[in-house]
Short mmCIF file of C-alpha atoms and ligand atoms in Angstrom, two decimals:
data_model
loop_
_atom_site.label_atom_id
_atom_site.label_comp_id
_atom_site.label_asym_id
_atom_site.label_seq_id
_atom_site.Cartn_x
_atom_site.Cartn_y
_atom_site.Cartn_z
CA UNK A 8 -9.63 7.74 -11.47
CA UNK A 9 -12.68 9.77 -10.35
CA UNK A 10 -13.23 11.77 -7.43
CA UNK A 11 -15.77 9.84 -5.43
CA UNK A 12 -19.31 11.09 -4.61
CA UNK A 13 -20.95 10.65 -1.16
CA UNK A 14 -22.92 7.78 -2.67
CA UNK A 15 -21.70 4.55 -0.59
CA UNK A 16 -20.40 6.52 2.30
CA UNK A 17 -23.51 5.87 4.56
CA UNK A 18 -21.91 2.59 5.86
CA UNK A 19 -19.26 4.46 7.48
CA UNK A 20 -21.30 5.50 10.45
CA UNK A 21 -22.34 2.13 12.00
CA UNK A 22 -19.16 0.31 11.11
CA UNK A 23 -17.18 2.45 13.31
CA UNK A 24 -17.61 1.27 16.70
CA UNK A 25 -17.23 -2.56 16.64
CA UNK A 26 -14.39 -2.95 14.46
CA UNK A 27 -12.38 -0.55 16.37
CA UNK A 28 -12.99 -2.52 19.38
CA UNK A 29 -12.09 -5.52 17.75
CA UNK A 30 -9.08 -4.10 16.33
CA UNK A 31 -8.02 -2.93 19.93
CA UNK A 32 -8.50 -6.24 21.37
CA UNK A 33 -6.65 -8.00 18.47
CA UNK A 34 -3.45 -5.65 19.28
CA UNK A 35 -3.75 -6.74 22.79
CA UNK A 36 -4.29 -10.27 22.13
CA UNK A 37 -1.00 -10.33 19.90
CA UNK A 38 1.04 -8.61 22.69
CA UNK A 39 0.15 -11.09 25.08
CA UNK A 40 0.90 -13.63 22.45
CA UNK A 41 4.34 -12.44 22.17
CA UNK A 42 4.83 -12.39 25.77
CA UNK A 43 4.14 -16.07 25.68
CA UNK A 44 1.22 -15.77 27.92
CA UNK A 45 -1.34 -17.22 25.34
CA UNK A 46 0.12 -20.05 23.58
CA UNK A 47 -2.81 -21.87 22.80
CA UNK A 48 -4.67 -18.91 21.30
CA UNK A 49 -2.37 -19.45 18.22
CA UNK A 50 -4.48 -22.59 17.20
CA UNK A 51 -7.33 -20.66 15.42
CA UNK A 52 -4.94 -18.11 13.75
CA UNK A 53 -2.65 -20.86 12.70
CA UNK A 54 -5.15 -22.99 11.07
CA UNK A 55 -5.73 -20.13 8.47
CA UNK A 56 -2.25 -19.72 7.46
CA UNK A 57 0.57 -21.25 9.81
CA UNK A 58 3.65 -19.69 8.36
CA UNK A 59 2.24 -16.04 8.03
CA UNK A 60 0.69 -16.27 11.25
CA UNK A 61 3.82 -17.23 13.28
CA UNK A 62 5.63 -14.49 11.48
CA UNK A 63 3.10 -11.82 11.72
CA UNK A 64 2.68 -12.67 15.44
CA UNK A 65 6.48 -12.54 16.09
CA UNK A 66 6.89 -9.24 14.05
CA UNK A 67 3.91 -7.46 15.80
CA UNK A 68 5.94 -7.96 19.01
CA UNK A 69 8.50 -6.04 17.89
CA UNK A 70 6.50 -3.30 16.84
CA UNK A 71 6.71 0.23 18.45
CA UNK A 72 9.63 -0.83 20.43
CA UNK A 73 12.47 -1.11 18.30
CA UNK A 74 11.23 0.62 15.09
CA UNK A 75 13.60 2.85 13.24
CA UNK A 76 10.63 4.91 11.89
CA UNK A 77 8.70 5.15 15.25
CA UNK A 78 8.97 8.95 14.85
CA UNK A 79 6.85 8.84 11.56
CA UNK A 80 4.05 6.65 12.97
CA UNK A 81 0.63 8.48 13.32
CA UNK A 82 -1.37 8.85 16.42
CA UNK A 83 -4.54 9.27 14.17
CA UNK A 84 -7.43 7.09 14.67
CA UNK A 85 -7.13 3.93 12.58
CA UNK A 86 -9.89 3.60 10.14
CA UNK A 87 -12.44 0.97 10.93
CA UNK A 88 -11.07 -2.24 9.51
CA UNK A 89 -14.48 -2.79 7.62
CA UNK A 90 -14.12 0.40 5.92
CA UNK A 91 -10.35 -0.48 4.76
CA UNK A 92 -11.68 -3.87 3.50
CA UNK A 93 -14.84 -2.64 1.56
CA UNK A 94 -13.99 0.54 0.12
CA UNK A 95 -10.96 -0.26 -2.35
CA UNK A 96 -9.26 0.60 -5.48
CA UNK A 97 -8.00 -2.74 -7.09
CA UNK A 98 -8.86 -2.08 -10.76
CA UNK A 99 -8.19 -5.76 -11.80
CA UNK A 100 -11.18 -6.53 -9.86
CA UNK A 101 -13.73 -3.67 -11.18
CA UNK A 102 -13.59 -0.02 -10.73
CA UNK A 103 -16.25 0.54 -8.18
CA UNK A 104 -15.08 0.81 -4.71
CA UNK A 105 -17.10 -2.30 -3.55
CA UNK A 106 -15.99 -4.53 -6.71
CA UNK A 107 -12.77 -5.63 -5.22
CA UNK A 108 -14.37 -7.01 -1.92
CA UNK A 109 -16.89 -8.86 -3.97
CA UNK A 110 -14.67 -10.13 -6.52
CA UNK A 111 -11.36 -10.79 -5.19
CA UNK A 112 -12.07 -14.08 -3.48
CA UNK A 113 -11.04 -15.56 -6.85
CA UNK A 114 -7.47 -14.44 -6.21
CA UNK A 115 -5.21 -17.41 -5.29
CA UNK A 116 -2.31 -16.42 -3.01
CA UNK A 117 -0.64 -19.65 -2.74
CA UNK A 118 1.70 -20.90 -4.35
CA UNK A 119 2.97 -17.48 -5.00
CA UNK A 120 6.30 -16.24 -5.94
CA UNK A 121 8.05 -12.80 -6.30
CA UNK A 122 10.71 -12.68 -8.93
CA UNK A 123 13.48 -10.23 -8.16
CA UNK A 124 15.52 -9.44 -11.60
CA UNK A 125 17.26 -6.75 -13.51
CA UNK A 126 20.39 -5.02 -12.18
CA UNK A 127 21.02 -7.06 -9.05
CA UNK A 128 24.06 -9.17 -8.09
CA UNK A 129 21.81 -11.83 -6.58
CA UNK A 130 18.71 -12.15 -8.60
CA UNK A 131 16.23 -14.77 -7.17
CA UNK A 132 12.91 -16.01 -6.92
CA UNK A 133 11.34 -15.97 -3.36
CA UNK A 134 8.44 -18.22 -2.70
CA UNK A 135 6.02 -15.99 -0.71
CA UNK A 136 6.69 -17.90 2.58
CA UNK A 137 10.37 -17.46 2.40
CA UNK A 138 9.71 -13.60 1.72
CA UNK A 139 7.73 -13.61 5.00
CA UNK A 140 10.71 -14.79 6.84
CA UNK A 141 13.26 -12.48 5.38
CA UNK A 142 12.92 -9.69 8.18
CA UNK A 143 11.08 -9.32 11.42
CA UNK A 144 7.63 -7.94 10.96
CA UNK A 145 6.59 -4.58 12.34
CA UNK A 146 3.29 -3.10 12.90
CA UNK A 147 3.19 0.48 11.16
CA UNK A 148 0.34 2.81 11.40
CA UNK A 149 0.20 5.01 8.19
CA UNK A 150 -1.92 7.57 6.70
CA UNK A 151 -3.13 6.48 3.23
CA UNK A 152 -4.13 9.10 1.00
CA UNK A 153 -5.63 8.41 -2.46
CA UNK A 154 -5.15 11.03 -5.37
CA UNK A 155 -8.96 10.89 -5.43
CA UNK A 156 -9.21 13.10 -2.41
CA UNK A 157 -10.11 10.50 0.47
CA UNK A 158 -7.98 8.90 3.10
CA UNK A 159 -7.70 6.26 5.69
CA UNK A 160 -5.26 5.34 8.46
CA UNK A 161 -4.11 1.59 8.47
CA UNK A 162 -2.15 -0.33 10.70
CA UNK A 163 -0.11 -2.47 8.16
CA UNK A 164 2.29 -5.48 9.15
CA UNK A 165 5.26 -5.84 7.26
CA UNK A 166 8.86 -4.73 7.09
CA UNK A 167 11.02 -2.24 4.98
CA UNK A 168 11.48 -2.78 1.44
CA UNK A 169 15.00 -1.89 2.13
CA UNK A 170 15.45 -5.19 3.94
CA UNK A 171 14.72 -7.07 0.60
CA UNK A 172 16.43 -4.84 -1.54
CA UNK A 173 19.80 -5.41 0.79
CA UNK A 174 19.71 -9.05 0.11
CA UNK A 175 19.68 -9.04 -3.65
CA UNK A 176 22.38 -6.34 -3.76
CA UNK A 177 21.62 -3.79 -6.52
CA UNK A 178 24.43 -2.81 -9.07
CA UNK A 179 25.57 0.61 -9.77
CA UNK A 180 23.05 0.74 -12.72
CA UNK A 181 20.04 0.21 -10.48
CA UNK A 182 18.54 3.82 -10.55
CA UNK A 183 14.93 2.77 -10.45
CA UNK A 184 12.72 0.15 -9.17
CA UNK A 185 9.87 -1.37 -11.19
CA UNK A 186 7.03 -3.06 -9.67
CA UNK A 187 4.84 -5.75 -11.55
CA UNK A 188 1.60 -7.01 -9.86
CA UNK A 189 -0.41 -10.06 -10.83
CA UNK A 190 -2.25 -9.72 -14.17
CA UNK A 191 -4.23 -12.99 -14.40
CA UNK A 192 -7.15 -12.74 -16.58
CA UNK A 193 -8.57 -16.16 -15.25
CA UNK A 194 -8.88 -14.91 -11.66
CA UNK A 195 -9.12 -11.14 -12.26
CA UNK A 196 -12.20 -10.05 -14.06
CA UNK A 197 -11.18 -6.57 -15.29
CA UNK A 198 -7.86 -7.62 -16.72
CA UNK A 199 -8.23 -7.23 -20.41
CA UNK A 200 -10.38 -4.35 -19.79
CA UNK A 201 -9.04 -1.19 -21.30
CA UNK A 202 -9.28 0.81 -18.22
CA UNK A 203 -5.27 0.27 -17.88
CA UNK A 204 -2.53 -1.41 -19.58
CA UNK A 205 -1.89 -4.53 -17.64
CA UNK A 206 -0.22 -5.47 -15.78
CA UNK A 207 -0.38 -2.69 -13.22
CA UNK A 208 3.22 -1.44 -13.01
CA UNK A 209 4.57 0.85 -10.43
CA UNK A 210 7.97 2.52 -9.93
CA UNK A 211 10.36 4.16 -7.60
CA UNK A 212 13.59 6.00 -7.61
CA UNK A 213 16.04 3.49 -5.98
CA UNK A 214 16.51 6.05 -2.92
CA UNK A 215 12.78 6.19 -2.49
CA UNK A 216 12.59 2.52 -2.27
CA UNK A 217 15.30 2.30 0.14
CA UNK A 218 13.84 4.93 2.52
CA UNK A 219 12.99 3.12 5.89
CA UNK A 220 9.24 4.06 5.59
CA UNK A 221 8.80 2.19 2.30
CA UNK A 222 6.89 -0.92 3.51
CA UNK A 223 6.52 -4.22 2.16
CA UNK A 224 3.32 -5.23 3.47
CA UNK A 225 1.81 -8.88 4.25
CA UNK A 226 -0.88 -8.06 6.72
CA UNK A 227 -3.28 -5.19 7.97
CA UNK A 228 -4.83 -5.07 11.47
CA UNK A 229 -2.85 -7.89 12.79
CA UNK A 230 -3.94 -10.67 10.25
CA UNK A 231 -2.74 -11.40 6.79
CA UNK A 232 -3.77 -8.95 4.04
CA UNK A 233 -7.36 -9.51 2.43
CA UNK A 234 -7.39 -10.45 -1.09
CA UNK A 235 -8.92 -7.04 -1.98
CA UNK A 236 -5.86 -5.19 0.06
CA UNK A 237 -3.49 -6.81 -2.25
CA UNK A 238 -2.62 -10.19 -0.81
CA UNK A 239 -0.14 -11.81 -0.28
CA UNK A 240 2.21 -9.11 -0.54
CA UNK A 241 2.06 -5.45 -1.51
CA UNK A 242 3.86 -2.04 -1.37
CA UNK A 243 2.94 0.60 1.03
CA UNK A 244 4.49 4.37 -0.07
CA UNK A 245 2.92 6.65 2.94
CA UNK A 246 3.92 9.80 1.44
CA UNK A 247 2.79 9.14 -1.92
CA UNK A 248 -0.75 8.80 -3.70
CA UNK A 249 -2.17 5.73 -3.02
CA UNK A 250 -1.77 4.37 -6.54
CA UNK A 251 1.96 3.82 -5.91
CA UNK A 252 1.19 1.40 -3.39
CA UNK A 253 0.99 -1.56 -5.72
CA UNK A 254 -0.88 -4.70 -4.65
CA UNK A 255 -0.16 -8.46 -5.15
CA UNK A 256 3.22 -7.98 -6.21
CA UNK A 257 4.88 -10.75 -8.42
CA UNK A 258 7.93 -9.16 -9.58
CA UNK A 259 10.52 -6.60 -8.52
CA UNK A 260 12.71 -5.35 -11.32
CA UNK A 261 16.13 -3.14 -10.82
CA UNK A 262 16.57 -0.66 -13.96
CA UNK A 263 18.33 2.16 -15.09
CA UNK A 264 15.67 4.23 -16.58
CA UNK A 265 12.64 5.53 -15.01
CA UNK A 266 9.92 3.04 -15.42
CA UNK A 267 6.83 3.67 -17.41
CA UNK A 268 4.12 3.18 -14.97
CA UNK A 269 0.58 2.24 -15.51
CA UNK A 270 -0.85 5.61 -14.57
CA UNK A 271 1.35 7.67 -16.32
CA UNK A 272 0.59 5.55 -19.52
CA UNK A 273 -3.02 5.90 -19.02
CA UNK A 274 -2.81 9.83 -18.43
CA UNK A 275 0.62 11.33 -17.89
CA UNK A 276 -0.93 14.88 -17.49
CA UNK A 277 -2.79 13.82 -14.63
CA UNK A 278 -0.65 11.21 -12.73
CA UNK A 279 3.17 11.76 -12.67
CA UNK A 280 5.81 9.43 -11.92
CA UNK A 281 6.52 10.93 -8.32
CA UNK A 282 2.85 11.36 -7.23
CA UNK A 283 4.07 12.59 -3.80
CA UNK A 284 1.21 13.83 -1.83
CA UNK A 285 1.09 17.60 -2.01
CA UNK A 286 -1.74 19.95 -1.25
CA UNK A 287 -0.11 22.89 -2.99
CA UNK A 288 -0.06 21.02 -6.64
CA UNK A 289 -3.71 20.47 -7.59
CA UNK A 290 -4.92 17.53 -9.93
CA UNK A 291 -6.16 19.42 -13.27
CA UNK A 292 -9.50 18.12 -12.34
CA UNK A 293 -9.87 18.81 -8.66
CA UNK A 294 -8.24 20.37 -5.74
CA UNK A 295 -5.72 18.42 -3.38
CA UNK A 296 -5.84 20.83 -0.52
CA UNK A 297 -8.30 18.92 1.39
CA UNK A 298 -9.44 15.41 2.07
CA UNK A 299 -12.04 13.21 3.56
CA UNK A 300 -11.12 10.67 6.05
CA UNK A 301 -13.08 7.67 5.17
CA UNK A 302 -15.01 6.04 8.34
CA UNK A 303 -14.63 9.45 10.38
CA UNK A 304 -17.34 11.68 9.45
CA UNK A 305 -20.02 9.44 7.56
CA UNK A 306 -22.30 11.22 5.18
CA UNK A 307 -21.34 14.79 6.42
CA UNK A 308 -17.87 14.39 6.01
CA UNK A 309 -15.72 17.38 6.97
CA UNK A 310 -12.74 17.77 4.85
CA UNK A 311 -9.59 17.88 6.66
CA UNK A 312 -6.38 19.80 5.10
CA UNK A 313 -3.96 17.44 3.19
CA UNK A 314 -0.43 17.55 4.76
CA UNK A 315 2.63 18.02 2.86
CA UNK A 316 4.00 14.63 1.86
CA UNK A 317 1.06 13.35 3.63
CA UNK A 318 2.70 14.39 7.06
CA UNK A 319 5.89 12.68 6.40
CA UNK A 320 7.73 15.72 5.42
CA UNK A 321 10.12 15.43 8.13
CA UNK A 322 11.13 12.13 7.11
CA UNK A 323 11.26 12.39 3.44
CA UNK A 324 11.61 15.95 1.98
CA UNK A 325 15.33 15.74 1.65
CA UNK A 326 14.85 12.95 -0.78
CA UNK A 327 13.37 15.82 -3.15
CA UNK A 328 15.83 18.43 -2.58
CA UNK A 329 16.31 20.86 -5.60
CA UNK A 330 13.36 19.00 -7.48
CA UNK A 331 10.66 21.24 -8.89
CA UNK A 332 7.51 19.77 -7.55
CA UNK A 333 5.09 21.40 -9.64
CA UNK A 334 7.02 19.83 -12.85
CA UNK A 335 7.79 16.53 -11.29
CA UNK A 336 4.25 15.70 -9.72
N1 MTE B 22 -2.58 -3.76 -8.51
C1 MTE B 22 -3.13 -2.86 -7.99
N2 MTE B 22 -2.53 -2.04 -7.13
C2 MTE B 22 -3.40 -0.91 -6.75
C3 MTE B 22 -4.31 -0.54 -7.17
C4 MTE B 22 -4.91 -1.24 -8.35
O1 MTE B 22 -5.89 -0.96 -8.98
N3 MTE B 22 -4.22 -2.29 -8.83
N4 MTE B 22 -4.89 0.62 -6.84
C5 MTE B 22 -4.15 1.78 -6.06
C6 MTE B 22 -4.92 2.66 -5.28
S1 MTE B 22 -5.50 3.83 -6.53
C7 MTE B 22 -5.18 2.78 -4.22
S2 MTE B 22 -5.84 4.33 -3.55
C8 MTE B 22 -4.52 1.69 -3.09
C9 MTE B 22 -5.62 1.40 -2.32
O2 MTE B 22 -5.36 0.12 -1.29
P1 MTE B 22 -6.41 -0.15 -0.37
O3 MTE B 22 -7.57 -0.74 -1.07
O4 MTE B 22 -5.78 -1.23 0.30
O5 MTE B 22 -6.90 0.89 0.59
O6 MTE B 22 -3.98 0.62 -3.86
C10 MTE B 22 -3.35 0.88 -5.18
N5 MTE B 22 -2.66 -0.12 -5.65
MO1 MO B 23 -5.84 5.88 -5.24
#
């Protein structure tokens, strides 16, 4: 991965106002929908994807009120939706930030299955529409910090990965969880390129995967995920560098050995297995002490300090007690 230049950032200024307003309106709309005051408003939404929509709307109603992770949710201003959906890393569709939004329309998100296998008592293949209904959806506004030095604030819609893990009952041998994402050369133009060893594989320790902040996301900004953001289902790991948040998941495998992840295979000295956000451990080619918040400052972006565990230290630091974070970066 490269540190981005300011090239292409100019779009951040004009896009800031409208999408923010649209987003605020949408949240309000979903609240009213949940309260039953807006029944017919569902029509346009449902036309696009009935099952996902119902589930998302129900879930958003629960957001804030009952979330076990409410204390972790950021009050930072969400990144304009147009930035979060047009400045992406999704190497299967190209390595320029604008490539995914341009190319990912070819991704077919139905039918879609997610296979759960390995060290579990109840292996299973979930159809995406069953997976959507597995637990109530919540809206969670998380910071996303890319290892390249930029960040966003994104309102995701989904539920804790732990909800899924509980269903499949990991065995005592399940020490790690491996995430495989789609690698379809017919619909993904850069699968086959030598940038990475496909499929894009990520991994977590089982206790990290079970942490309530670990999110299986199906939507963002109150809508189903756009293809370029990892439709129809992705991982979101808010205290880790963005590349741990694997997009377009097709397989989750429970294993005994630490998974060989795509980025570790590509450059082990630059991208570690843990990849916890840490301002005190620099990338070999650049500092990780600061970051630029996309959409916030435009071309004259001021750097802001990067927070330990991306600001989720109170929630996650205990996972790493006694671990040398400089060695286990
Ligand atoms: N399958 C897949 N998942 C991926 C990537 C990728 O190239 N392929 N890029 C990662 C990186 S580097 C980041 S920063 C985030 C970006 O997520 P976003 O585009 O939704 O902001 O997705 C991560 N997930
Ligand atoms: Mo990233």
